[in-house]
PDB file of C-alpha atoms in Angstrom:
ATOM      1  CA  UNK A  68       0.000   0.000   0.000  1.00 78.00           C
ATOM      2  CA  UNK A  69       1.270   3.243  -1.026  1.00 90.00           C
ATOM      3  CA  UNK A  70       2.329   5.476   2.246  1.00 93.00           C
ATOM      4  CA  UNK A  71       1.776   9.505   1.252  1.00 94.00           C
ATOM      5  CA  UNK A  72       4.908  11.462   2.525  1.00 92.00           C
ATOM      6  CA  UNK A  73       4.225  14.781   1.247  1.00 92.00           C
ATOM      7  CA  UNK A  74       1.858  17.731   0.891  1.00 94.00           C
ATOM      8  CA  UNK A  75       1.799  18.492  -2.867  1.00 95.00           C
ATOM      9  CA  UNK A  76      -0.193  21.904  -3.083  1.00 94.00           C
ATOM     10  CA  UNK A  77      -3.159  23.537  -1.557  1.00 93.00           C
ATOM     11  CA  UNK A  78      -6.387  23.965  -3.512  1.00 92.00           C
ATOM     12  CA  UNK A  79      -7.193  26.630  -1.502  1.00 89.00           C
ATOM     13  CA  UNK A  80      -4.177  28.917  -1.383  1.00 89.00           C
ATOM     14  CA  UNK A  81      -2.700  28.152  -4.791  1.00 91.00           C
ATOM     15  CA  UNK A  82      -4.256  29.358  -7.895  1.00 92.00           C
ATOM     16  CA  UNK A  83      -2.236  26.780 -10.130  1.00 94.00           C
ATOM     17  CA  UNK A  84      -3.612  24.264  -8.193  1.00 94.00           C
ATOM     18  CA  UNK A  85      -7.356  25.172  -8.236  1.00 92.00           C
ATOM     19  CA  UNK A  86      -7.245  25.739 -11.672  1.00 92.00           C
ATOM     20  CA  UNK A  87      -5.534  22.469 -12.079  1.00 91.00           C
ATOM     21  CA  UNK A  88      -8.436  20.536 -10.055  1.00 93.00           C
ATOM     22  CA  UNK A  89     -10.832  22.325 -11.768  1.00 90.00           C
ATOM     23  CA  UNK A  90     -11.943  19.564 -13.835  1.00 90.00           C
ATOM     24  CA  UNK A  91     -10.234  16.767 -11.587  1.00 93.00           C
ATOM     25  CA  UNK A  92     -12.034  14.047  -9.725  1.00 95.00           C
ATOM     26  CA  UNK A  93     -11.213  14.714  -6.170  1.00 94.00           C
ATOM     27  CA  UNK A  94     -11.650  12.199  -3.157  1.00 95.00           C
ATOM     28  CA  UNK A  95     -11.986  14.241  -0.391  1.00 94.00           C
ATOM     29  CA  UNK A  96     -10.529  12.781   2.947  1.00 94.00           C
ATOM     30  CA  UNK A  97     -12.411  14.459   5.986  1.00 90.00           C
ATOM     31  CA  UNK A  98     -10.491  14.846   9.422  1.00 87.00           C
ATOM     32  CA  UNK A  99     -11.450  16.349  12.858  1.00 80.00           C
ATOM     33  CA  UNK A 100      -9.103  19.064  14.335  1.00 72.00           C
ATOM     34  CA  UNK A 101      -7.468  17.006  16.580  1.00 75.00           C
ATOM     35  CA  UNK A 102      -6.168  14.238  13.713  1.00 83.00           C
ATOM     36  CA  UNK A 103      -5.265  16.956  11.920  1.00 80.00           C
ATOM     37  CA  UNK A 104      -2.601  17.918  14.565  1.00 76.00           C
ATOM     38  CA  UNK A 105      -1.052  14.480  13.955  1.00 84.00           C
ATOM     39  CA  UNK A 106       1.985  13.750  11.391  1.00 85.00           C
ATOM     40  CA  UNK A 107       0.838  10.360  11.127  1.00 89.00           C
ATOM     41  CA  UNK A 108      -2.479   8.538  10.804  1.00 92.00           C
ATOM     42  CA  UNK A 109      -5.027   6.577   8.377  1.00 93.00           C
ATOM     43  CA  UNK A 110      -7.230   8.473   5.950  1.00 92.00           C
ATOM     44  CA  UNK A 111     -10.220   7.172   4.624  1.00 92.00           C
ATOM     45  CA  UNK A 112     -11.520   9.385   1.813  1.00 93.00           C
ATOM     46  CA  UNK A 113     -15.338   9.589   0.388  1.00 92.00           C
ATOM     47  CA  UNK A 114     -14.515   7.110  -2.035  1.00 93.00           C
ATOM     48  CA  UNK A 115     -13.642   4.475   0.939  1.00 93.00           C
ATOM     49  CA  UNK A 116      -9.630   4.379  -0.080  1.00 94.00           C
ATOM     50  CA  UNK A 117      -7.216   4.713   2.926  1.00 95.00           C
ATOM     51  CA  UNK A 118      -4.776   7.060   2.642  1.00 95.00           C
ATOM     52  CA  UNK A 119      -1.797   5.503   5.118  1.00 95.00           C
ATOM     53  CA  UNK A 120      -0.013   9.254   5.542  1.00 94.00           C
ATOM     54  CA  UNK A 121       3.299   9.610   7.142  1.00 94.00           C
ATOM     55  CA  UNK A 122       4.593  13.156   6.535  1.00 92.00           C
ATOM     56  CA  UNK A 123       7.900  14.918   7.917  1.00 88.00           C
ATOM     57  CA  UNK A 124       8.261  16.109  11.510  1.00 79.00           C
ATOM     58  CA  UNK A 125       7.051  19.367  12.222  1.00 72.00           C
ATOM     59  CA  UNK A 126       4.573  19.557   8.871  1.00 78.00           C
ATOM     60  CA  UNK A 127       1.317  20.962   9.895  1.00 77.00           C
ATOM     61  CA  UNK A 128      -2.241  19.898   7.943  1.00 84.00           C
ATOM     62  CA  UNK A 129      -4.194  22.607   6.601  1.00 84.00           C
ATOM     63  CA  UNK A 130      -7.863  22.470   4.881  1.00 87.00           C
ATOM     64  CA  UNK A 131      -7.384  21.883   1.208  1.00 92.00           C
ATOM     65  CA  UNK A 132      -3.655  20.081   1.278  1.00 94.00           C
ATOM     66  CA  UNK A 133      -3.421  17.725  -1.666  1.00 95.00           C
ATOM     67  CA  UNK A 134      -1.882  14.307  -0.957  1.00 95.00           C
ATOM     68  CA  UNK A 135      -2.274  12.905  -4.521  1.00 95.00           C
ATOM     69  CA  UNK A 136      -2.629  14.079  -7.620  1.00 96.00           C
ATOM     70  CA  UNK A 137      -2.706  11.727 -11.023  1.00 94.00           C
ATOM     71  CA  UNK A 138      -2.272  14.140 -14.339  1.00 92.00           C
ATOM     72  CA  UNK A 139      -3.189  11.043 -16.449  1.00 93.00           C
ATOM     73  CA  UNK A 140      -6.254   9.935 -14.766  1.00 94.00           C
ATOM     74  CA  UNK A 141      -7.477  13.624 -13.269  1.00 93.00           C
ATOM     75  CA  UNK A 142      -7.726  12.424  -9.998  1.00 95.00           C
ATOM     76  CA  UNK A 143      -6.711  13.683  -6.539  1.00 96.00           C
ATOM     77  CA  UNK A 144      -6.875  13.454  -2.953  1.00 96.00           C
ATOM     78  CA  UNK A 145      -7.124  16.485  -0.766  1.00 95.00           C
ATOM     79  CA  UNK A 146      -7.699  16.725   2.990  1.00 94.00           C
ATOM     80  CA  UNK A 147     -10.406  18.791   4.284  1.00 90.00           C
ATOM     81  CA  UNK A 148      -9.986  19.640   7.815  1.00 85.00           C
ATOM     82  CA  UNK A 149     -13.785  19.923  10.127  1.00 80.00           C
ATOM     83  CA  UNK A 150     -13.820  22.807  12.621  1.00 80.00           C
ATOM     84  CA  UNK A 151     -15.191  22.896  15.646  1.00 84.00           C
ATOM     85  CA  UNK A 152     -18.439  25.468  16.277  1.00 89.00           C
ATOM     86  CA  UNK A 153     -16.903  28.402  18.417  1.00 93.00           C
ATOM     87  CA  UNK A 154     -18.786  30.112  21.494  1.00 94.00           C
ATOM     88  CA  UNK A 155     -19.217  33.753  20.008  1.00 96.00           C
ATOM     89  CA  UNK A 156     -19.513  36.028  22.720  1.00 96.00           C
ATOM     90  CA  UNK A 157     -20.986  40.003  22.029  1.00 95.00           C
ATOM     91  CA  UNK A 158     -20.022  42.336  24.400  1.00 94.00           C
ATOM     92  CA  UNK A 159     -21.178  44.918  22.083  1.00 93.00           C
ATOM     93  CA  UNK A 160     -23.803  45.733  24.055  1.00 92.00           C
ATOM     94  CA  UNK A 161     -22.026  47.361  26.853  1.00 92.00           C
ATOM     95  CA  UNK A 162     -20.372  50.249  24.688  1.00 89.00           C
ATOM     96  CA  UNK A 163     -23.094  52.738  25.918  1.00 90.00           C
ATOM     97  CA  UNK A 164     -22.431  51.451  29.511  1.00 92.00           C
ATOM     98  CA  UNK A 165     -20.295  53.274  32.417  1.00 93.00           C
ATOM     99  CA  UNK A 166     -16.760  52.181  32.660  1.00 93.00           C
ATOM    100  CA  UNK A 167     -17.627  50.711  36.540  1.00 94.00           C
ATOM    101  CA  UNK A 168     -20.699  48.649  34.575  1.00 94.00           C
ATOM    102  CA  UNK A 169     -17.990  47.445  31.778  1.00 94.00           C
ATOM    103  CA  UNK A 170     -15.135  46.176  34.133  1.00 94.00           C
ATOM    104  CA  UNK A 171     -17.595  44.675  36.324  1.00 94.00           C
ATOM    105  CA  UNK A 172     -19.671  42.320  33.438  1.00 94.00           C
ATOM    106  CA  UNK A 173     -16.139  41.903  31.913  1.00 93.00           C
ATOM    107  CA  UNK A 174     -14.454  40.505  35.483  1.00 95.00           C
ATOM    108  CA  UNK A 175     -17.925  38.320  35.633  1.00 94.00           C
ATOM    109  CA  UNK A 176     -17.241  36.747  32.363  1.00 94.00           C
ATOM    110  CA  UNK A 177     -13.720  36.778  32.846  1.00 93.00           C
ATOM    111  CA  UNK A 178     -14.547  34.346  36.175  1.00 93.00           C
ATOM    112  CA  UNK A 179     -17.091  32.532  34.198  1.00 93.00           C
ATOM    113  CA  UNK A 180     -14.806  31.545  31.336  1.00 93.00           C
ATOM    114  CA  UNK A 181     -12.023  30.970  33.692  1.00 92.00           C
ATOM    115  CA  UNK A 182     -13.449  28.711  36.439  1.00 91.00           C
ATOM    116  CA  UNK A 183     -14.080  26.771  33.658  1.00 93.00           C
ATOM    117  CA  UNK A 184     -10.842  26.760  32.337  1.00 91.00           C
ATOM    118  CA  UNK A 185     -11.844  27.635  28.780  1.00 92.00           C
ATOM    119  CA  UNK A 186      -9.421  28.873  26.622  1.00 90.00           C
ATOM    120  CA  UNK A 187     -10.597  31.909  24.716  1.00 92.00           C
ATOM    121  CA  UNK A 188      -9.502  35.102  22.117  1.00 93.00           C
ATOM    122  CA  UNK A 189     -10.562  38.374  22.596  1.00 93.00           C
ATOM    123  CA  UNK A 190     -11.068  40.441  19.163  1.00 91.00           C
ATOM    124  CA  UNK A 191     -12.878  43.825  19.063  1.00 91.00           C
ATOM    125  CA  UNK A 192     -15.623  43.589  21.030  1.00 93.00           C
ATOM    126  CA  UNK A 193     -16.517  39.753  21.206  1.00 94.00           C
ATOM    127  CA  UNK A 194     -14.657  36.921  22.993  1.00 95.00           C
ATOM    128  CA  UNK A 195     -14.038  33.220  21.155  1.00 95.00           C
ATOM    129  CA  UNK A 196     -13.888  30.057  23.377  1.00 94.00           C
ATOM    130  CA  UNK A 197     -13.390  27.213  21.149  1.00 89.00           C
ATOM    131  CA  UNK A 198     -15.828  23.659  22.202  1.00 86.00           C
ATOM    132  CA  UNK A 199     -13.845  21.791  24.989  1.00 82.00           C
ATOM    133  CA  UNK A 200     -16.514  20.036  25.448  1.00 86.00           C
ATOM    134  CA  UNK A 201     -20.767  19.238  25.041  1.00 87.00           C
ATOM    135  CA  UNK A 202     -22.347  22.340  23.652  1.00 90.00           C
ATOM    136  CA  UNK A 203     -25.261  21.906  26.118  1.00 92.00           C
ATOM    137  CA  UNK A 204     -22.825  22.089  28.879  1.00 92.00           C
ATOM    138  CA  UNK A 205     -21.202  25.140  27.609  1.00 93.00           C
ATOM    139  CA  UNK A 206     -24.578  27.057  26.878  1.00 93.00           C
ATOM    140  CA  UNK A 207     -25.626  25.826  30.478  1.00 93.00           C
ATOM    141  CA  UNK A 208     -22.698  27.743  32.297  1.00 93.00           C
ATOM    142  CA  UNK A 209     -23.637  30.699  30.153  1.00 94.00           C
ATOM    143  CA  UNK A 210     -27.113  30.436  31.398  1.00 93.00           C
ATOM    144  CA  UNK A 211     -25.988  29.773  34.692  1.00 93.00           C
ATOM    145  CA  UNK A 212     -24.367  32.899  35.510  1.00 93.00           C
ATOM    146  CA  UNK A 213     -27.231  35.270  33.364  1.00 91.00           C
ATOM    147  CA  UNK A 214     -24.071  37.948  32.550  1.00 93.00           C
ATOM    148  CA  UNK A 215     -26.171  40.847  32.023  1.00 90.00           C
ATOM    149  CA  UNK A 216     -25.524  43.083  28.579  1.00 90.00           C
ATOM    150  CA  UNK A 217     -23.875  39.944  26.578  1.00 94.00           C
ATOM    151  CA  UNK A 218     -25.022  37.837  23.877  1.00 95.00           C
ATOM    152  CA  UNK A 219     -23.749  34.401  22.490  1.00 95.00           C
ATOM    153  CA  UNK A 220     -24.351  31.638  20.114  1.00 94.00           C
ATOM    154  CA  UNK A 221     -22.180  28.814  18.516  1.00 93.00           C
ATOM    155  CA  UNK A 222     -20.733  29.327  14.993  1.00 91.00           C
ATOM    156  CA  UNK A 223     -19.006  27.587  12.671  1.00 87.00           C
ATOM    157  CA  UNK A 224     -15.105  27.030  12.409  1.00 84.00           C
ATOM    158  CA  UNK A 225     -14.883  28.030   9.277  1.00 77.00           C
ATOM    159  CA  UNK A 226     -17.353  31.341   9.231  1.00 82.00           C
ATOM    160  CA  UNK A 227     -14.976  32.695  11.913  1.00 85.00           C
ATOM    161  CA  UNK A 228     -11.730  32.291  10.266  1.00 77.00           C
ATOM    162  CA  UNK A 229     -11.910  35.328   8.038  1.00 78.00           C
ATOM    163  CA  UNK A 230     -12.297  37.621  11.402  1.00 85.00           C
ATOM    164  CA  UNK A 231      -9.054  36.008  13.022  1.00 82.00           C
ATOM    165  CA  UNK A 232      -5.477  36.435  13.007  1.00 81.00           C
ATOM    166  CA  UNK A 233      -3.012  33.063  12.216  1.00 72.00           C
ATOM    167  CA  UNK A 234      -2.207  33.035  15.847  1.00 78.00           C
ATOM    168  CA  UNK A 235      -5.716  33.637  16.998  1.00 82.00           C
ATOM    169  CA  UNK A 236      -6.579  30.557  14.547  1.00 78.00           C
ATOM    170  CA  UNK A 237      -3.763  28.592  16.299  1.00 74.00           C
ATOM    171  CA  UNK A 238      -5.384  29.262  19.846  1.00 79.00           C
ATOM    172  CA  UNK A 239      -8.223  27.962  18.790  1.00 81.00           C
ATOM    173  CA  UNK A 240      -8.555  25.716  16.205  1.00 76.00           C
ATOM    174  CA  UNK A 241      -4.926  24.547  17.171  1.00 65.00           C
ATOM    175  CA  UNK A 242      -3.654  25.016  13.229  1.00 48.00           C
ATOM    176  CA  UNK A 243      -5.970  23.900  11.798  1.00 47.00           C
ATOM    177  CA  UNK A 244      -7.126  26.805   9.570  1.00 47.00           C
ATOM    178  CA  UNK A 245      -6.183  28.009   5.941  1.00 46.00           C
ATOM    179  CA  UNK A 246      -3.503  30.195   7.844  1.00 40.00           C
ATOM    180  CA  UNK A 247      -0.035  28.582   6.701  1.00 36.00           C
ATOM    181  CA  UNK A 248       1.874  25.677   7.066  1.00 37.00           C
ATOM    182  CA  UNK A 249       3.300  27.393  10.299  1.00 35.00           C
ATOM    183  CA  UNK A 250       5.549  25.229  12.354  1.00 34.00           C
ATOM    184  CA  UNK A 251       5.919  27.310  15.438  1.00 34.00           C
ATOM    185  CA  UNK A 252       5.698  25.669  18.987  1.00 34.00           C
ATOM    186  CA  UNK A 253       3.441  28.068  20.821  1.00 36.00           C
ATOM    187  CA  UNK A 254       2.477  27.282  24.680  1.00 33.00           C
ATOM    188  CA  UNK A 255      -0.261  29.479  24.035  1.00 34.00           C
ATOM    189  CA  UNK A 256      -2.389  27.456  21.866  1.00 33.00           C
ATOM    190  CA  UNK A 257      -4.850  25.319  23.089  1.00 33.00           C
ATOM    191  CA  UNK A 258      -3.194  22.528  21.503  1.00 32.00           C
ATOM    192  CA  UNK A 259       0.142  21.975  23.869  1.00 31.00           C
ATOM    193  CA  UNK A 260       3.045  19.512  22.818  1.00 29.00           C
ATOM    194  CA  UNK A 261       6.099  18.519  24.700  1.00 31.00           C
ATOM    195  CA  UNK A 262       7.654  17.783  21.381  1.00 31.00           C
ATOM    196  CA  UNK A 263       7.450  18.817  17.910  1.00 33.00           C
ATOM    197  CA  UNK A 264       5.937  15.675  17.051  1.00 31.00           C
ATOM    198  CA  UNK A 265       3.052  16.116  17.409  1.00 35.00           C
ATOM    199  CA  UNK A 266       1.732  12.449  18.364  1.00 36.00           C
ATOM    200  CA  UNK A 267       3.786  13.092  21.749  1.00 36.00           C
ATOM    201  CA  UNK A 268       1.235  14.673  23.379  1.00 34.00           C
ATOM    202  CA  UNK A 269       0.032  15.144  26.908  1.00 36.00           C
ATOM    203  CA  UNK A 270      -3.426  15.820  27.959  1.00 36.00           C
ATOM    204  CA  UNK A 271      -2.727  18.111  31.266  1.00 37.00           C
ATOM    205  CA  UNK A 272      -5.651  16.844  33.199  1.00 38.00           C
ATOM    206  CA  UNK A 273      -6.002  14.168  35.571  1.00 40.00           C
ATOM    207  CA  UNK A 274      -5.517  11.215  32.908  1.00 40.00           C
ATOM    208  CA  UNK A 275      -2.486  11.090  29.734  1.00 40.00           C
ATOM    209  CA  UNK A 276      -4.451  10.564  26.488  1.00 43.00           C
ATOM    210  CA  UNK A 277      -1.471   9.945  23.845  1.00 41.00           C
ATOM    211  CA  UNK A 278      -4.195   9.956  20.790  1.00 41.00           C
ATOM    212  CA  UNK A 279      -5.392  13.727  21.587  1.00 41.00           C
ATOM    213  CA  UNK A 280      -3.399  17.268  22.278  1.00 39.00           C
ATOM    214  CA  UNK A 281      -6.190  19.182  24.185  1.00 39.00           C
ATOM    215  CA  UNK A 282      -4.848  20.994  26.718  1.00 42.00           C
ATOM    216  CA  UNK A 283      -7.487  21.366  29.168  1.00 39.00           C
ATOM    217  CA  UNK A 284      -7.782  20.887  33.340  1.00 41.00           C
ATOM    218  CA  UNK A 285     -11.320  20.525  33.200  1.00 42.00           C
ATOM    219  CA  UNK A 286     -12.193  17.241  34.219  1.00 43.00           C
ATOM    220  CA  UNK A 287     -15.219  16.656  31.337  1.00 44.00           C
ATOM    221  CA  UNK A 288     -13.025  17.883  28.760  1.00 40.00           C
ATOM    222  CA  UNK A 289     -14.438  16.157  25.139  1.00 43.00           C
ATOM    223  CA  UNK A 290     -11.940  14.541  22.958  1.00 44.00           C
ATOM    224  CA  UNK A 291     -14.264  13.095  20.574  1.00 43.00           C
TER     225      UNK A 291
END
């Protein structure tokens, strides 16, 4: 069985190669964020063909990477990567409010998020926490603590990538976005590895789970 060693193109950040798969038939191979962290793993794509890829230390998956291309036949395999929905949180609202009203809401969602031990981005005027775990649970804190002057809902991965910056992707989608095939070791993404490989991993809770790099102390953290 052929192993796949390399990233040929991106259909998504080069031209030549959209244009290229234009008229190609392409068998998409879906992965979650997390196996997308991993240098290493089985692919199966739409078509039901396993894709045994083994790439180079340090190379990091993006959505769109192309694993196999055939000229002759127009075929291809590319790699698209699901993300996670995000907790958008609006604190829009408050803009009109007095500064001791602001801090205060912003310290009570500070405590909120961080008794949970969420990770989260602030941009502008809303705050991202990416799913650690069961939606319901996360909309039920929310709830919970009724933060007056705020507003949130889940959204997709991929309709918030647009707003963010490559590192801001990084915290929360652990590089998984269209951002570049960056090989930094950052100990502030949510994704935390001891090594560069990044199937050495260490879940920092209460338990060592070697398949999945969530960093997370929260003791119902969801590595599905």
């Amino acid at each position: 069985m052929k192993v796949y060693n390399s990233i040929l193109g991106n259909m998504n950040l080069s031209p030549e190669w959209k244009q290229k798969l234009n008229d190609a038939e392409i068998d998409y191979i879906f992965l979650d964020q997390w196996t997308a962290q991993k240098s290493r793993f089985l692919g199966k794509g739409m078509s039901g063909t396993e894709y045994p890829i083994a790439l180079a230390r340090h190379s990091q998956i993006v959505d769109g990477d192309i694993i196999d291309y055939d000229p002759d036949t127009k075929k291809a395999a590319v790699i698209r990567i699901e993300l996670s929905p995000v907790l958008v949180i609006n604190m829009g609202g408050l803009a009109d409010k007095d500064p001791q009203t602001i801090i205060r809401i912003a310290v009570e969602l500070g405590h909120a998020i961080g008794n949970q031990h969420w990770p989260a981005v602030v941009k502008d005027t809303k705050v991202y926490v990416p799913l650690t775990v069961d939606k319901k649970v996360m909309l039920s804190v929310m709830e919970t603590h009724h933060i007056e002057g705020i507003t949130y809902e889940f959204q997709k991965g991929l309709e918030i990538i647009p707003f963010l910056a490559p590192h801001e992707i990084r915290r929360l989608f652990g590089g998984a976005g269209q951002e570049s095939h960056s090989h930094k070791h950052d100990h502030g993404h949510i994704v935390h590895c001891h090594e560069h490989f990044h199937e050495h991993c260490h879940e920092h809770s209460h338990k060592h789970n070697h398949d999945d790099c969530t960093h997370s102390h929260h003791h119902h953290t969801n590595n599905d």
